[in-house]
mmCIF file with all atom_site columns, C-alpha atoms in Angstrom:
data_model
loop_
_atom_site.group_PDB
_atom_site.id
_atom_site.type_symbol
_atom_site.label_atom_id
_atom_site.label_alt_id
_atom_site.label_comp_id
_atom_site.label_asym_id
_atom_site.label_entity_id
_atom_site.label_seq_id
_atom_site.pdbx_PDB_ins_code
_atom_site.Cartn_x
_atom_site.Cartn_y
_atom_site.Cartn_z
_atom_site.occupancy
_atom_site.B_iso_or_equiv
_atom_site.pdbx_formal_charge
_atom_site.auth_seq_id
_atom_site.auth_comp_id
_atom_site.auth_asym_id
_atom_site.auth_atom_id
_atom_site.pdbx_PDB_model_num
ATOM 1   C CA . GLU A 1 1   ? 1.754   -32.827 -6.743  1.00 67.00 ? 1   GLU A CA 1
ATOM 2   C CA . ALA A 1 2   ? 1.939   -30.837 -3.528  1.00 85.00 ? 2   ALA A CA 1
ATOM 3   C CA . GLY A 1 3   ? 2.802   -27.191 -3.843  1.00 95.00 ? 3   GLY A CA 1
ATOM 4   C CA . VAL A 1 4   ? 5.238   -25.133 -1.843  1.00 97.00 ? 4   VAL A CA 1
ATOM 5   C CA . THR A 1 5   ? 4.323   -25.215 1.822   1.00 97.00 ? 5   THR A CA 1
ATOM 6   C CA . GLN A 1 6   ? 5.327   -22.824 4.560   1.00 98.00 ? 6   GLN A CA 1
ATOM 7   C CA . PHE A 1 7   ? 5.101   -23.088 8.312   1.00 98.00 ? 7   PHE A CA 1
ATOM 8   C CA . PRO A 1 8   ? 3.812   -21.423 10.363  1.00 98.00 ? 8   PRO A CA 1
ATOM 9   C CA . SER A 1 9   ? 1.167   -19.475 8.522   1.00 97.00 ? 9   SER A CA 1
ATOM 10  C CA . HIS A 1 10  ? 1.244   -16.794 11.210  1.00 97.00 ? 10  HIS A CA 1
ATOM 11  C CA . SER A 1 11  ? 3.716   -15.957 13.936  1.00 98.00 ? 11  SER A CA 1
ATOM 12  C CA . VAL A 1 12  ? 3.443   -13.274 16.581  1.00 98.00 ? 12  VAL A CA 1
ATOM 13  C CA . ILE A 1 13  ? 6.546   -12.639 18.670  1.00 97.00 ? 13  ILE A CA 1
ATOM 14  C CA . GLU A 1 14  ? 7.987   -9.888  20.803  1.00 97.00 ? 14  GLU A CA 1
ATOM 15  C CA . LYS A 1 15  ? 10.903  -7.738  19.838  1.00 97.00 ? 15  LYS A CA 1
ATOM 16  C CA . GLY A 1 16  ? 14.141  -9.441  20.710  1.00 97.00 ? 16  GLY A CA 1
ATOM 17  C CA . GLN A 1 17  ? 12.802  -12.963 20.385  1.00 98.00 ? 17  GLN A CA 1
ATOM 18  C CA . THR A 1 18  ? 13.833  -15.512 17.794  1.00 98.00 ? 18  THR A CA 1
ATOM 19  C CA . VAL A 1 19  ? 11.606  -16.936 15.091  1.00 98.00 ? 19  VAL A CA 1
ATOM 20  C CA . THR A 1 20  ? 12.267  -19.679 12.588  1.00 98.00 ? 20  THR A CA 1
ATOM 21  C CA . LEU A 1 21  ? 10.256  -19.963 9.395   1.00 98.00 ? 21  LEU A CA 1
ATOM 22  C CA . ARG A 1 22  ? 10.188  -23.132 7.389   1.00 98.00 ? 22  ARG A CA 1
ATOM 23  C CA . CYS A 1 23  ? 9.668   -23.739 3.685   1.00 98.00 ? 23  CYS A CA 1
ATOM 24  C CA . ASP A 1 24  ? 9.160   -27.060 1.938   1.00 97.00 ? 24  ASP A CA 1
ATOM 25  C CA . PRO A 1 25  ? 9.624   -26.668 -1.811  1.00 97.00 ? 25  PRO A CA 1
ATOM 26  C CA . ILE A 1 26  ? 8.021   -28.809 -4.452  1.00 97.00 ? 26  ILE A CA 1
ATOM 27  C CA . SER A 1 27  ? 9.721   -32.192 -4.488  1.00 94.00 ? 27  SER A CA 1
ATOM 28  C CA . GLY A 1 28  ? 12.594  -32.300 -6.934  1.00 93.00 ? 28  GLY A CA 1
ATOM 29  C CA . HIS A 1 29  ? 13.007  -28.533 -7.174  1.00 95.00 ? 29  HIS A CA 1
ATOM 30  C CA . ASP A 1 30  ? 16.643  -27.601 -6.816  1.00 93.00 ? 30  ASP A CA 1
ATOM 31  C CA . ASN A 1 31  ? 16.053  -23.859 -6.606  1.00 94.00 ? 31  ASN A CA 1
ATOM 32  C CA . LEU A 1 32  ? 14.557  -22.279 -3.520  1.00 96.00 ? 32  LEU A CA 1
ATOM 33  C CA . TYR A 1 33  ? 13.962  -18.570 -2.975  1.00 96.00 ? 33  TYR A CA 1
ATOM 34  C CA . TRP A 1 34  ? 12.945  -16.403 -0.060  1.00 98.00 ? 34  TRP A CA 1
ATOM 35  C CA . TYR A 1 35  ? 11.133  -13.098 -0.551  1.00 98.00 ? 35  TYR A CA 1
ATOM 36  C CA . ARG A 1 36  ? 9.353   -10.790 1.850   1.00 97.00 ? 36  ARG A CA 1
ATOM 37  C CA . ARG A 1 37  ? 6.914   -7.924  1.844   1.00 96.00 ? 37  ARG A CA 1
ATOM 38  C CA . VAL A 1 38  ? 7.194   -5.582  4.779   1.00 95.00 ? 38  VAL A CA 1
ATOM 39  C CA . MET A 1 39  ? 4.373   -3.194  5.585   1.00 86.00 ? 39  MET A CA 1
ATOM 40  C CA . GLY A 1 40  ? 3.531   -0.871  2.728   1.00 83.00 ? 40  GLY A CA 1
ATOM 41  C CA . LYS A 1 41  ? 6.464   -1.952  0.615   1.00 92.00 ? 41  LYS A CA 1
ATOM 42  C CA . GLU A 1 42  ? 6.946   -4.085  -2.470  1.00 94.00 ? 42  GLU A CA 1
ATOM 43  C CA . ILE A 1 43  ? 7.845   -7.760  -2.447  1.00 96.00 ? 43  ILE A CA 1
ATOM 44  C CA . LYS A 1 44  ? 11.624  -7.993  -2.141  1.00 96.00 ? 44  LYS A CA 1
ATOM 45  C CA . PHE A 1 45  ? 13.997  -10.820 -2.895  1.00 96.00 ? 45  PHE A CA 1
ATOM 46  C CA . LEU A 1 46  ? 16.044  -12.116 0.038   1.00 97.00 ? 46  LEU A CA 1
ATOM 47  C CA . LEU A 1 47  ? 18.078  -15.052 -1.205  1.00 95.00 ? 47  LEU A CA 1
ATOM 48  C CA . HIS A 1 48  ? 18.335  -17.985 -3.564  1.00 95.00 ? 48  HIS A CA 1
ATOM 49  C CA . PHE A 1 49  ? 19.496  -21.531 -2.896  1.00 94.00 ? 49  PHE A CA 1
ATOM 50  C CA . VAL A 1 50  ? 20.575  -24.037 -5.497  1.00 93.00 ? 50  VAL A CA 1
ATOM 51  C CA . LYS A 1 51  ? 20.277  -27.317 -3.660  1.00 94.00 ? 51  LYS A CA 1
ATOM 52  C CA . GLU A 1 52  ? 22.053  -26.634 -0.352  1.00 94.00 ? 52  GLU A CA 1
ATOM 53  C CA . SER A 1 53  ? 24.257  -23.807 -1.619  1.00 94.00 ? 53  SER A CA 1
ATOM 54  C CA . LYS A 1 54  ? 23.475  -20.117 -1.368  1.00 94.00 ? 54  LYS A CA 1
ATOM 55  C CA . GLN A 1 55  ? 23.561  -18.812 -4.925  1.00 92.00 ? 55  GLN A CA 1
ATOM 56  C CA . ASP A 1 56  ? 22.588  -15.241 -4.202  1.00 92.00 ? 56  ASP A CA 1
ATOM 57  C CA . GLU A 1 57  ? 22.035  -13.695 -0.804  1.00 94.00 ? 57  GLU A CA 1
ATOM 58  C CA . SER A 1 58  ? 22.210  -10.094 -1.919  1.00 93.00 ? 58  SER A CA 1
ATOM 59  C CA . GLY A 1 59  ? 18.764  -9.301  -0.553  1.00 94.00 ? 59  GLY A CA 1
ATOM 60  C CA . MET A 1 60  ? 19.348  -10.370 3.031   1.00 96.00 ? 60  MET A CA 1
ATOM 61  C CA . PRO A 1 61  ? 18.831  -7.198  5.071   1.00 93.00 ? 61  PRO A CA 1
ATOM 62  C CA . ASN A 1 62  ? 21.382  -7.797  7.836   1.00 92.00 ? 62  ASN A CA 1
ATOM 63  C CA . ASN A 1 63  ? 23.091  -10.463 9.900   1.00 94.00 ? 63  ASN A CA 1
ATOM 64  C CA . ARG A 1 64  ? 20.049  -11.020 12.081  1.00 97.00 ? 64  ARG A CA 1
ATOM 65  C CA . PHE A 1 65  ? 18.714  -13.164 9.251   1.00 97.00 ? 65  PHE A CA 1
ATOM 66  C CA . LEU A 1 66  ? 20.097  -16.658 8.712   1.00 97.00 ? 66  LEU A CA 1
ATOM 67  C CA . ALA A 1 67  ? 18.854  -19.009 6.014   1.00 97.00 ? 67  ALA A CA 1
ATOM 68  C CA . GLU A 1 68  ? 19.758  -22.655 5.724   1.00 97.00 ? 68  GLU A CA 1
ATOM 69  C CA . ARG A 1 69  ? 18.888  -25.505 3.433   1.00 97.00 ? 69  ARG A CA 1
ATOM 70  C CA . THR A 1 70  ? 20.530  -28.563 4.870   1.00 86.00 ? 70  THR A CA 1
ATOM 71  C CA . GLY A 1 71  ? 20.444  -31.532 2.521   1.00 89.00 ? 71  GLY A CA 1
ATOM 72  C CA . GLY A 1 72  ? 18.991  -29.443 -0.250  1.00 86.00 ? 72  GLY A CA 1
ATOM 73  C CA . THR A 1 73  ? 15.400  -30.125 0.706   1.00 93.00 ? 73  THR A CA 1
ATOM 74  C CA . TYR A 1 74  ? 13.472  -27.841 3.053   1.00 97.00 ? 74  TYR A CA 1
ATOM 75  C CA . SER A 1 75  ? 14.799  -24.469 4.115   1.00 98.00 ? 75  SER A CA 1
ATOM 76  C CA . THR A 1 76  ? 14.603  -22.423 7.289   1.00 98.00 ? 76  THR A CA 1
ATOM 77  C CA . LEU A 1 77  ? 14.864  -18.688 7.748   1.00 98.00 ? 77  LEU A CA 1
ATOM 78  C CA . LYS A 1 78  ? 15.750  -17.608 11.258  1.00 98.00 ? 78  LYS A CA 1
ATOM 79  C CA . VAL A 1 79  ? 15.420  -14.075 12.529  1.00 97.00 ? 79  VAL A CA 1
ATOM 80  C CA . GLN A 1 80  ? 17.412  -13.431 15.685  1.00 97.00 ? 80  GLN A CA 1
ATOM 81  C CA . PRO A 1 81  ? 16.763  -11.104 17.395  1.00 97.00 ? 81  PRO A CA 1
ATOM 82  C CA . ALA A 1 82  ? 13.578  -9.941  15.732  1.00 97.00 ? 82  ALA A CA 1
ATOM 83  C CA . GLU A 1 83  ? 12.949  -6.211  15.369  1.00 97.00 ? 83  GLU A CA 1
ATOM 84  C CA . LEU A 1 84  ? 9.708   -4.333  14.751  1.00 96.00 ? 84  LEU A CA 1
ATOM 85  C CA . GLU A 1 85  ? 10.652  -3.604  11.146  1.00 96.00 ? 85  GLU A CA 1
ATOM 86  C CA . ASP A 1 86  ? 10.864  -7.332  10.405  1.00 97.00 ? 86  ASP A CA 1
ATOM 87  C CA . SER A 1 87  ? 7.077   -7.579  10.482  1.00 97.00 ? 87  SER A CA 1
ATOM 88  C CA . GLY A 1 88  ? 5.616   -8.582  7.162   1.00 97.00 ? 88  GLY A CA 1
ATOM 89  C CA . VAL A 1 89  ? 4.881   -11.580 4.985   1.00 97.00 ? 89  VAL A CA 1
ATOM 90  C CA . TYR A 1 90  ? 7.691   -13.953 4.096   1.00 98.00 ? 90  TYR A CA 1
ATOM 91  C CA . PHE A 1 91  ? 7.269   -15.940 0.894   1.00 98.00 ? 91  PHE A CA 1
ATOM 92  C CA . CYS A 1 92  ? 9.146   -18.967 -0.260  1.00 98.00 ? 92  CYS A CA 1
ATOM 93  C CA . ALA A 1 93  ? 9.278   -20.071 -3.885  1.00 97.00 ? 93  ALA A CA 1
ATOM 94  C CA . SER A 1 94  ? 10.844  -22.937 -5.768  1.00 96.00 ? 94  SER A CA 1
ATOM 95  C CA . SER A 1 95  ? 11.710  -23.846 -9.326  1.00 95.00 ? 95  SER A CA 1
ATOM 96  C CA . ARG A 1 96  ? 12.946  -27.082 -10.839 1.00 92.00 ? 96  ARG A CA 1
ATOM 97  C CA . ASP A 1 97  ? 16.276  -25.985 -12.251 1.00 87.00 ? 97  ASP A CA 1
ATOM 98  C CA . ARG A 1 98  ? 18.150  -23.001 -13.640 1.00 81.00 ? 98  ARG A CA 1
ATOM 99  C CA . LEU A 1 99  ? 16.350  -23.319 -16.954 1.00 86.00 ? 99  LEU A CA 1
ATOM 100 C CA . SER A 1 100 ? 12.929  -22.950 -15.378 1.00 90.00 ? 100 SER A CA 1
ATOM 101 C CA . HIS A 1 101 ? 11.060  -19.744 -16.122 1.00 91.00 ? 101 HIS A CA 1
ATOM 102 C CA . GLU A 1 102 ? 8.343   -20.276 -13.511 1.00 94.00 ? 102 GLU A CA 1
ATOM 103 C CA . GLN A 1 103 ? 8.732   -19.890 -9.785  1.00 96.00 ? 103 GLN A CA 1
ATOM 104 C CA . PHE A 1 104 ? 6.087   -21.548 -7.621  1.00 97.00 ? 104 PHE A CA 1
ATOM 105 C CA . PHE A 1 105 ? 5.263   -19.583 -4.497  1.00 98.00 ? 105 PHE A CA 1
ATOM 106 C CA . GLY A 1 106 ? 4.024   -20.754 -1.152  1.00 98.00 ? 106 GLY A CA 1
ATOM 107 C CA . PRO A 1 107 ? 1.213   -19.022 0.731   1.00 97.00 ? 107 PRO A CA 1
ATOM 108 C CA . GLY A 1 108 ? 3.598   -17.084 2.933   1.00 98.00 ? 108 GLY A CA 1
ATOM 109 C CA . THR A 1 109 ? 4.219   -16.701 6.653   1.00 98.00 ? 109 THR A CA 1
ATOM 110 C CA . ARG A 1 110 ? 2.843   -13.568 8.237   1.00 97.00 ? 110 ARG A CA 1
ATOM 111 C CA . LEU A 1 111 ? 5.273   -12.396 10.920  1.00 98.00 ? 111 LEU A CA 1
ATOM 112 C CA . THR A 1 112 ? 4.234   -9.820  13.487  1.00 97.00 ? 112 THR A CA 1
ATOM 113 C CA . VAL A 1 113 ? 6.863   -8.449  15.839  1.00 97.00 ? 113 VAL A CA 1
ATOM 114 C CA . LEU A 1 114 ? 5.404   -6.548  18.811  1.00 96.00 ? 114 LEU A CA 1
ATOM 115 C CA . ASP B 2 1   ? 16.978  -5.950  -14.653 1.00 63.00 ? 1   ASP B CA 1
ATOM 116 C CA . ALA B 2 2   ? 15.037  -3.348  -16.563 1.00 65.00 ? 2   ALA B CA 1
ATOM 117 C CA . LYS B 2 3   ? 12.493  -1.285  -14.704 1.00 90.00 ? 3   LYS B CA 1
ATOM 118 C CA . THR B 2 4   ? 8.795   -1.631  -15.481 1.00 95.00 ? 4   THR B CA 1
ATOM 119 C CA . THR B 2 5   ? 5.956   0.869   -15.207 1.00 96.00 ? 5   THR B CA 1
ATOM 120 C CA . GLN B 2 6   ? 2.356   -0.156  -14.663 1.00 97.00 ? 6   GLN B CA 1
ATOM 121 C CA . PRO B 2 7   ? -0.812  1.779   -13.860 1.00 97.00 ? 7   PRO B CA 1
ATOM 122 C CA . PRO B 2 8   ? -1.557  1.465   -10.145 1.00 97.00 ? 8   PRO B CA 1
ATOM 123 C CA . SER B 2 9   ? -5.109  0.262   -10.574 1.00 97.00 ? 9   SER B CA 1
ATOM 124 C CA . MET B 2 10  ? -7.851  -0.555  -13.042 1.00 97.00 ? 10  MET B CA 1
ATOM 125 C CA . ASP B 2 11  ? -11.372 -1.883  -13.014 1.00 96.00 ? 11  ASP B CA 1
ATOM 126 C CA . CYS B 2 12  ? -12.785 -4.489  -15.342 1.00 95.00 ? 12  CYS B CA 1
ATOM 127 C CA . ALA B 2 13  ? -16.278 -5.817  -15.951 1.00 96.00 ? 13  ALA B CA 1
ATOM 128 C CA . GLU B 2 14  ? -16.858 -9.501  -15.351 1.00 97.00 ? 14  GLU B CA 1
ATOM 129 C CA . GLY B 2 15  ? -16.915 -11.445 -18.595 1.00 96.00 ? 15  GLY B CA 1
ATOM 130 C CA . ARG B 2 16  ? -15.059 -8.780  -20.509 1.00 96.00 ? 16  ARG B CA 1
ATOM 131 C CA . ALA B 2 17  ? -11.424 -8.822  -21.556 1.00 97.00 ? 17  ALA B CA 1
ATOM 132 C CA . ALA B 2 18  ? -8.961  -7.134  -19.226 1.00 97.00 ? 18  ALA B CA 1
ATOM 133 C CA . ASN B 2 19  ? -5.988  -5.485  -20.916 1.00 98.00 ? 19  ASN B CA 1
ATOM 134 C CA . LEU B 2 20  ? -3.116  -4.713  -18.553 1.00 98.00 ? 20  LEU B CA 1
ATOM 135 C CA . PRO B 2 21  ? -0.352  -2.509  -19.959 1.00 98.00 ? 21  PRO B CA 1
ATOM 136 C CA . CYS B 2 22  ? 3.309   -2.489  -18.950 1.00 98.00 ? 22  CYS B CA 1
ATOM 137 C CA . ASN B 2 23  ? 6.129   -0.246  -20.099 1.00 97.00 ? 23  ASN B CA 1
ATOM 138 C CA . HIS B 2 24  ? 9.691   -1.525  -20.100 1.00 96.00 ? 24  HIS B CA 1
ATOM 139 C CA . SER B 2 25  ? 11.498  0.904   -22.366 1.00 94.00 ? 25  SER B CA 1
ATOM 140 C CA . THR B 2 26  ? 14.993  -0.037  -21.166 1.00 93.00 ? 26  THR B CA 1
ATOM 141 C CA . ILE B 2 27  ? 14.593  -3.775  -21.759 1.00 93.00 ? 27  ILE B CA 1
ATOM 142 C CA . SER B 2 28  ? 17.688  -5.554  -23.033 1.00 90.00 ? 28  SER B CA 1
ATOM 143 C CA . GLY B 2 29  ? 17.881  -8.181  -25.714 1.00 88.00 ? 29  GLY B CA 1
ATOM 144 C CA . ASN B 2 30  ? 18.258  -11.090 -23.320 1.00 88.00 ? 30  ASN B CA 1
ATOM 145 C CA . GLU B 2 31  ? 15.511  -10.025 -20.943 1.00 92.00 ? 31  GLU B CA 1
ATOM 146 C CA . TYR B 2 32  ? 12.165  -11.754 -20.802 1.00 94.00 ? 32  TYR B CA 1
ATOM 147 C CA . VAL B 2 33  ? 8.846   -10.267 -19.747 1.00 96.00 ? 33  VAL B CA 1
ATOM 148 C CA . TYR B 2 34  ? 7.097   -12.174 -16.963 1.00 96.00 ? 34  TYR B CA 1
ATOM 149 C CA . TRP B 2 35  ? 3.674   -11.682 -15.472 1.00 98.00 ? 35  TRP B CA 1
ATOM 150 C CA . TYR B 2 36  ? 2.694   -12.812 -12.004 1.00 98.00 ? 36  TYR B CA 1
ATOM 151 C CA . ARG B 2 37  ? -0.351  -12.043 -9.946  1.00 98.00 ? 37  ARG B CA 1
ATOM 152 C CA . GLN B 2 38  ? -1.102  -12.062 -6.254  1.00 97.00 ? 38  GLN B CA 1
ATOM 153 C CA . ILE B 2 39  ? -4.613  -12.804 -5.134  1.00 96.00 ? 39  ILE B CA 1
ATOM 154 C CA . HIS B 2 40  ? -5.347  -11.496 -1.653  1.00 92.00 ? 40  HIS B CA 1
ATOM 155 C CA . SER B 2 41  ? -3.678  -13.516 1.119   1.00 88.00 ? 41  SER B CA 1
ATOM 156 C CA . GLN B 2 42  ? -1.995  -15.884 -1.306  1.00 95.00 ? 42  GLN B CA 1
ATOM 157 C CA . GLY B 2 43  ? 1.520   -16.101 -2.675  1.00 97.00 ? 43  GLY B CA 1
ATOM 158 C CA . PRO B 2 44  ? 2.321   -14.718 -6.107  1.00 98.00 ? 44  PRO B CA 1
ATOM 159 C CA . GLN B 2 45  ? 1.280   -16.924 -9.017  1.00 98.00 ? 45  GLN B CA 1
ATOM 160 C CA . TYR B 2 46  ? 3.031   -17.206 -12.354 1.00 97.00 ? 46  TYR B CA 1
ATOM 161 C CA . ILE B 2 47  ? 0.867   -16.346 -15.344 1.00 98.00 ? 47  ILE B CA 1
ATOM 162 C CA . ILE B 2 48  ? 2.940   -16.193 -18.503 1.00 97.00 ? 48  ILE B CA 1
ATOM 163 C CA . HIS B 2 49  ? 6.242   -15.054 -19.962 1.00 97.00 ? 49  HIS B CA 1
ATOM 164 C CA . GLY B 2 50  ? 7.627   -14.041 -23.345 1.00 96.00 ? 50  GLY B CA 1
ATOM 165 C CA . LEU B 2 51  ? 10.710  -12.758 -25.144 1.00 95.00 ? 51  LEU B CA 1
ATOM 166 C CA . LYS B 2 52  ? 9.613   -11.372 -28.512 1.00 93.00 ? 52  LYS B CA 1
ATOM 167 C CA . ASN B 2 53  ? 6.652   -13.287 -29.801 1.00 89.00 ? 53  ASN B CA 1
ATOM 168 C CA . ASN B 2 54  ? 3.139   -13.115 -28.518 1.00 94.00 ? 54  ASN B CA 1
ATOM 169 C CA . GLU B 2 55  ? 2.298   -15.944 -26.163 1.00 96.00 ? 55  GLU B CA 1
ATOM 170 C CA . THR B 2 56  ? -0.928  -17.577 -25.044 1.00 97.00 ? 56  THR B CA 1
ATOM 171 C CA . ASN B 2 57  ? -1.718  -20.144 -22.410 1.00 96.00 ? 57  ASN B CA 1
ATOM 172 C CA . GLU B 2 58  ? -4.796  -21.277 -20.557 1.00 95.00 ? 58  GLU B CA 1
ATOM 173 C CA . MET B 2 59  ? -4.735  -18.245 -18.296 1.00 94.00 ? 59  MET B CA 1
ATOM 174 C CA . ALA B 2 60  ? -3.871  -15.307 -20.504 1.00 97.00 ? 60  ALA B CA 1
ATOM 175 C CA . SER B 2 61  ? -2.266  -13.865 -23.605 1.00 98.00 ? 61  SER B CA 1
ATOM 176 C CA . LEU B 2 62  ? 0.863   -11.733 -23.714 1.00 98.00 ? 62  LEU B CA 1
ATOM 177 C CA . ILE B 2 63  ? 1.328   -9.220  -26.490 1.00 98.00 ? 63  ILE B CA 1
ATOM 178 C CA . ILE B 2 64  ? 4.814   -7.715  -26.809 1.00 97.00 ? 64  ILE B CA 1
ATOM 179 C CA . THR B 2 65  ? 5.386   -4.769  -29.125 1.00 96.00 ? 65  THR B CA 1
ATOM 180 C CA . GLU B 2 66  ? 7.864   -5.149  -31.959 1.00 95.00 ? 66  GLU B CA 1
ATOM 181 C CA . ASP B 2 67  ? 10.385  -2.847  -30.285 1.00 95.00 ? 67  ASP B CA 1
ATOM 182 C CA . ARG B 2 68  ? 9.820   -4.769  -27.012 1.00 95.00 ? 68  ARG B CA 1
ATOM 183 C CA . LYS B 2 69  ? 9.458   -1.559  -25.058 1.00 95.00 ? 69  LYS B CA 1
ATOM 184 C CA . SER B 2 70  ? 5.988   -2.398  -23.846 1.00 97.00 ? 70  SER B CA 1
ATOM 185 C CA . SER B 2 71  ? 3.621   -5.314  -23.440 1.00 97.00 ? 71  SER B CA 1
ATOM 186 C CA . THR B 2 72  ? 0.015   -6.067  -22.624 1.00 98.00 ? 72  THR B CA 1
ATOM 187 C CA . LEU B 2 73  ? -1.369  -8.921  -20.589 1.00 98.00 ? 73  LEU B CA 1
ATOM 188 C CA . ILE B 2 74  ? -4.827  -9.933  -21.729 1.00 98.00 ? 74  ILE B CA 1
ATOM 189 C CA . LEU B 2 75  ? -7.259  -11.838 -19.557 1.00 97.00 ? 75  LEU B CA 1
ATOM 190 C CA . PRO B 2 76  ? -9.794  -12.842 -22.214 1.00 96.00 ? 76  PRO B CA 1
ATOM 191 C CA . HIS B 2 77  ? -12.872 -13.276 -20.018 1.00 94.00 ? 77  HIS B CA 1
ATOM 192 C CA . ALA B 2 78  ? -12.279 -11.789 -16.606 1.00 96.00 ? 78  ALA B CA 1
ATOM 193 C CA . THR B 2 79  ? -13.995 -13.435 -13.640 1.00 96.00 ? 79  THR B CA 1
ATOM 194 C CA . LEU B 2 80  ? -14.372 -12.224 -10.087 1.00 97.00 ? 80  LEU B CA 1
ATOM 195 C CA . ARG B 2 81  ? -11.567 -14.612 -9.118  1.00 96.00 ? 81  ARG B CA 1
ATOM 196 C CA . ASP B 2 82  ? -9.188  -12.640 -11.317 1.00 97.00 ? 82  ASP B CA 1
ATOM 197 C CA . THR B 2 83  ? -9.298  -9.752  -8.853  1.00 98.00 ? 83  THR B CA 1
ATOM 198 C CA . ALA B 2 84  ? -5.649  -9.444  -7.813  1.00 98.00 ? 84  ALA B CA 1
ATOM 199 C CA . VAL B 2 85  ? -2.493  -7.384  -8.075  1.00 97.00 ? 85  VAL B CA 1
ATOM 200 C CA . TYR B 2 86  ? -0.754  -8.081  -11.375 1.00 98.00 ? 86  TYR B CA 1
ATOM 201 C CA . TYR B 2 87  ? 3.001   -7.692  -11.662 1.00 98.00 ? 87  TYR B CA 1
ATOM 202 C CA . CYS B 2 88  ? 4.954   -7.180  -14.848 1.00 97.00 ? 88  CYS B CA 1
ATOM 203 C CA . ILE B 2 89  ? 8.599   -8.190  -14.328 1.00 96.00 ? 89  ILE B CA 1
ATOM 204 C CA . VAL B 2 90  ? 11.523  -8.004  -16.698 1.00 94.00 ? 90  VAL B CA 1
ATOM 205 C CA . ARG B 2 91  ? 14.369  -10.369 -16.024 1.00 91.00 ? 91  ARG B CA 1
ATOM 206 C CA . ALA B 2 92  ? 17.440  -11.631 -17.827 1.00 87.00 ? 92  ALA B CA 1
ATOM 207 C CA . TYR B 2 93  ? 17.370  -15.353 -18.403 1.00 82.00 ? 93  TYR B CA 1
ATOM 208 C CA . LEU B 2 94  ? 20.252  -17.473 -17.147 1.00 76.00 ? 94  LEU B CA 1
ATOM 209 C CA . THR B 2 95  ? 22.776  -14.657 -17.043 1.00 68.00 ? 95  THR B CA 1
ATOM 210 C CA . ALA B 2 96  ? 21.834  -12.543 -14.054 1.00 61.00 ? 96  ALA B CA 1
ATOM 211 C CA . GLY B 2 97  ? 20.448  -14.900 -11.477 1.00 70.00 ? 97  GLY B CA 1
ATOM 212 C CA . ASN B 2 98  ? 16.883  -15.977 -11.091 1.00 82.00 ? 98  ASN B CA 1
ATOM 213 C CA . LYS B 2 99  ? 15.520  -13.467 -8.632  1.00 90.00 ? 99  LYS B CA 1
ATOM 214 C CA . LEU B 2 100 ? 12.298  -11.678 -9.432  1.00 93.00 ? 100 LEU B CA 1
ATOM 215 C CA . THR B 2 101 ? 12.124  -7.918  -8.907  1.00 93.00 ? 101 THR B CA 1
ATOM 216 C CA . PHE B 2 102 ? 8.571   -6.921  -8.054  1.00 95.00 ? 102 PHE B CA 1
ATOM 217 C CA . GLY B 2 103 ? 7.307   -3.392  -8.518  1.00 93.00 ? 103 GLY B CA 1
ATOM 218 C CA . GLY B 2 104 ? 4.045   -1.939  -7.344  1.00 93.00 ? 104 GLY B CA 1
ATOM 219 C CA . GLY B 2 105 ? 1.931   -3.826  -9.871  1.00 96.00 ? 105 GLY B CA 1
ATOM 220 C CA . THR B 2 106 ? -1.577  -3.041  -11.075 1.00 98.00 ? 106 THR B CA 1
ATOM 221 C CA . ARG B 2 107 ? -4.444  -3.671  -8.703  1.00 97.00 ? 107 ARG B CA 1
ATOM 222 C CA . VAL B 2 108 ? -7.233  -5.107  -10.843 1.00 98.00 ? 108 VAL B CA 1
ATOM 223 C CA . LEU B 2 109 ? -10.772 -5.170  -9.545  1.00 98.00 ? 109 LEU B CA 1
ATOM 224 C CA . VAL B 2 110 ? -13.214 -7.256  -11.537 1.00 97.00 ? 110 VAL B CA 1
ATOM 225 C CA . LYS B 2 111 ? -16.741 -6.038  -10.984 1.00 96.00 ? 111 LYS B CA 1
ATOM 226 C CA . PRO B 2 112 ? -19.986 -7.952  -11.525 1.00 95.00 ? 112 PRO B CA 1
#
């Protein structure tokens, strides 16, 4: 069974540009989460999808971040326009259903904003 | 979710048991204790979870005190590949969403 995959693994962009991160959860997992670790800080929750619906987006830092999960399969996280403080590692995780205790994490996308 | 406190770092000898403590004195009755770890350059990895009883799986054992205010993760025979940051997380199950709240964790270095 393939794990959670994320693309790209690294992205380097300039301030003001747009970047889109992609996450493919484990097949059949209804729940999809985005987290991030910015420089020197702890891993922070961003949002949670159940299928295509946003269940909890309390961690989204501002309206420059837009997450989608069309069709309830893969998800994208777009940052527009990117700022320097957005640099960090963005993790995606998935779990089968609301009863699941375990979240499966992807390897992360390292975003560098210059 | 209840806050957890972990030592920032600890060393462990290869082949020996590693005992990682975690304090969660404000834990509520419906909150579980979860352990994850993050090996360098990888995403966090689930290890084990528990509510009241001690738990064991192929990776580790989890010992929860009777009052549930603290717990210990035990890696029975640490290997060099167990070098990672270990996170103790307390989270309500089903009632408060599924997000994980990571703290600073314990950086474990397994030495030969």
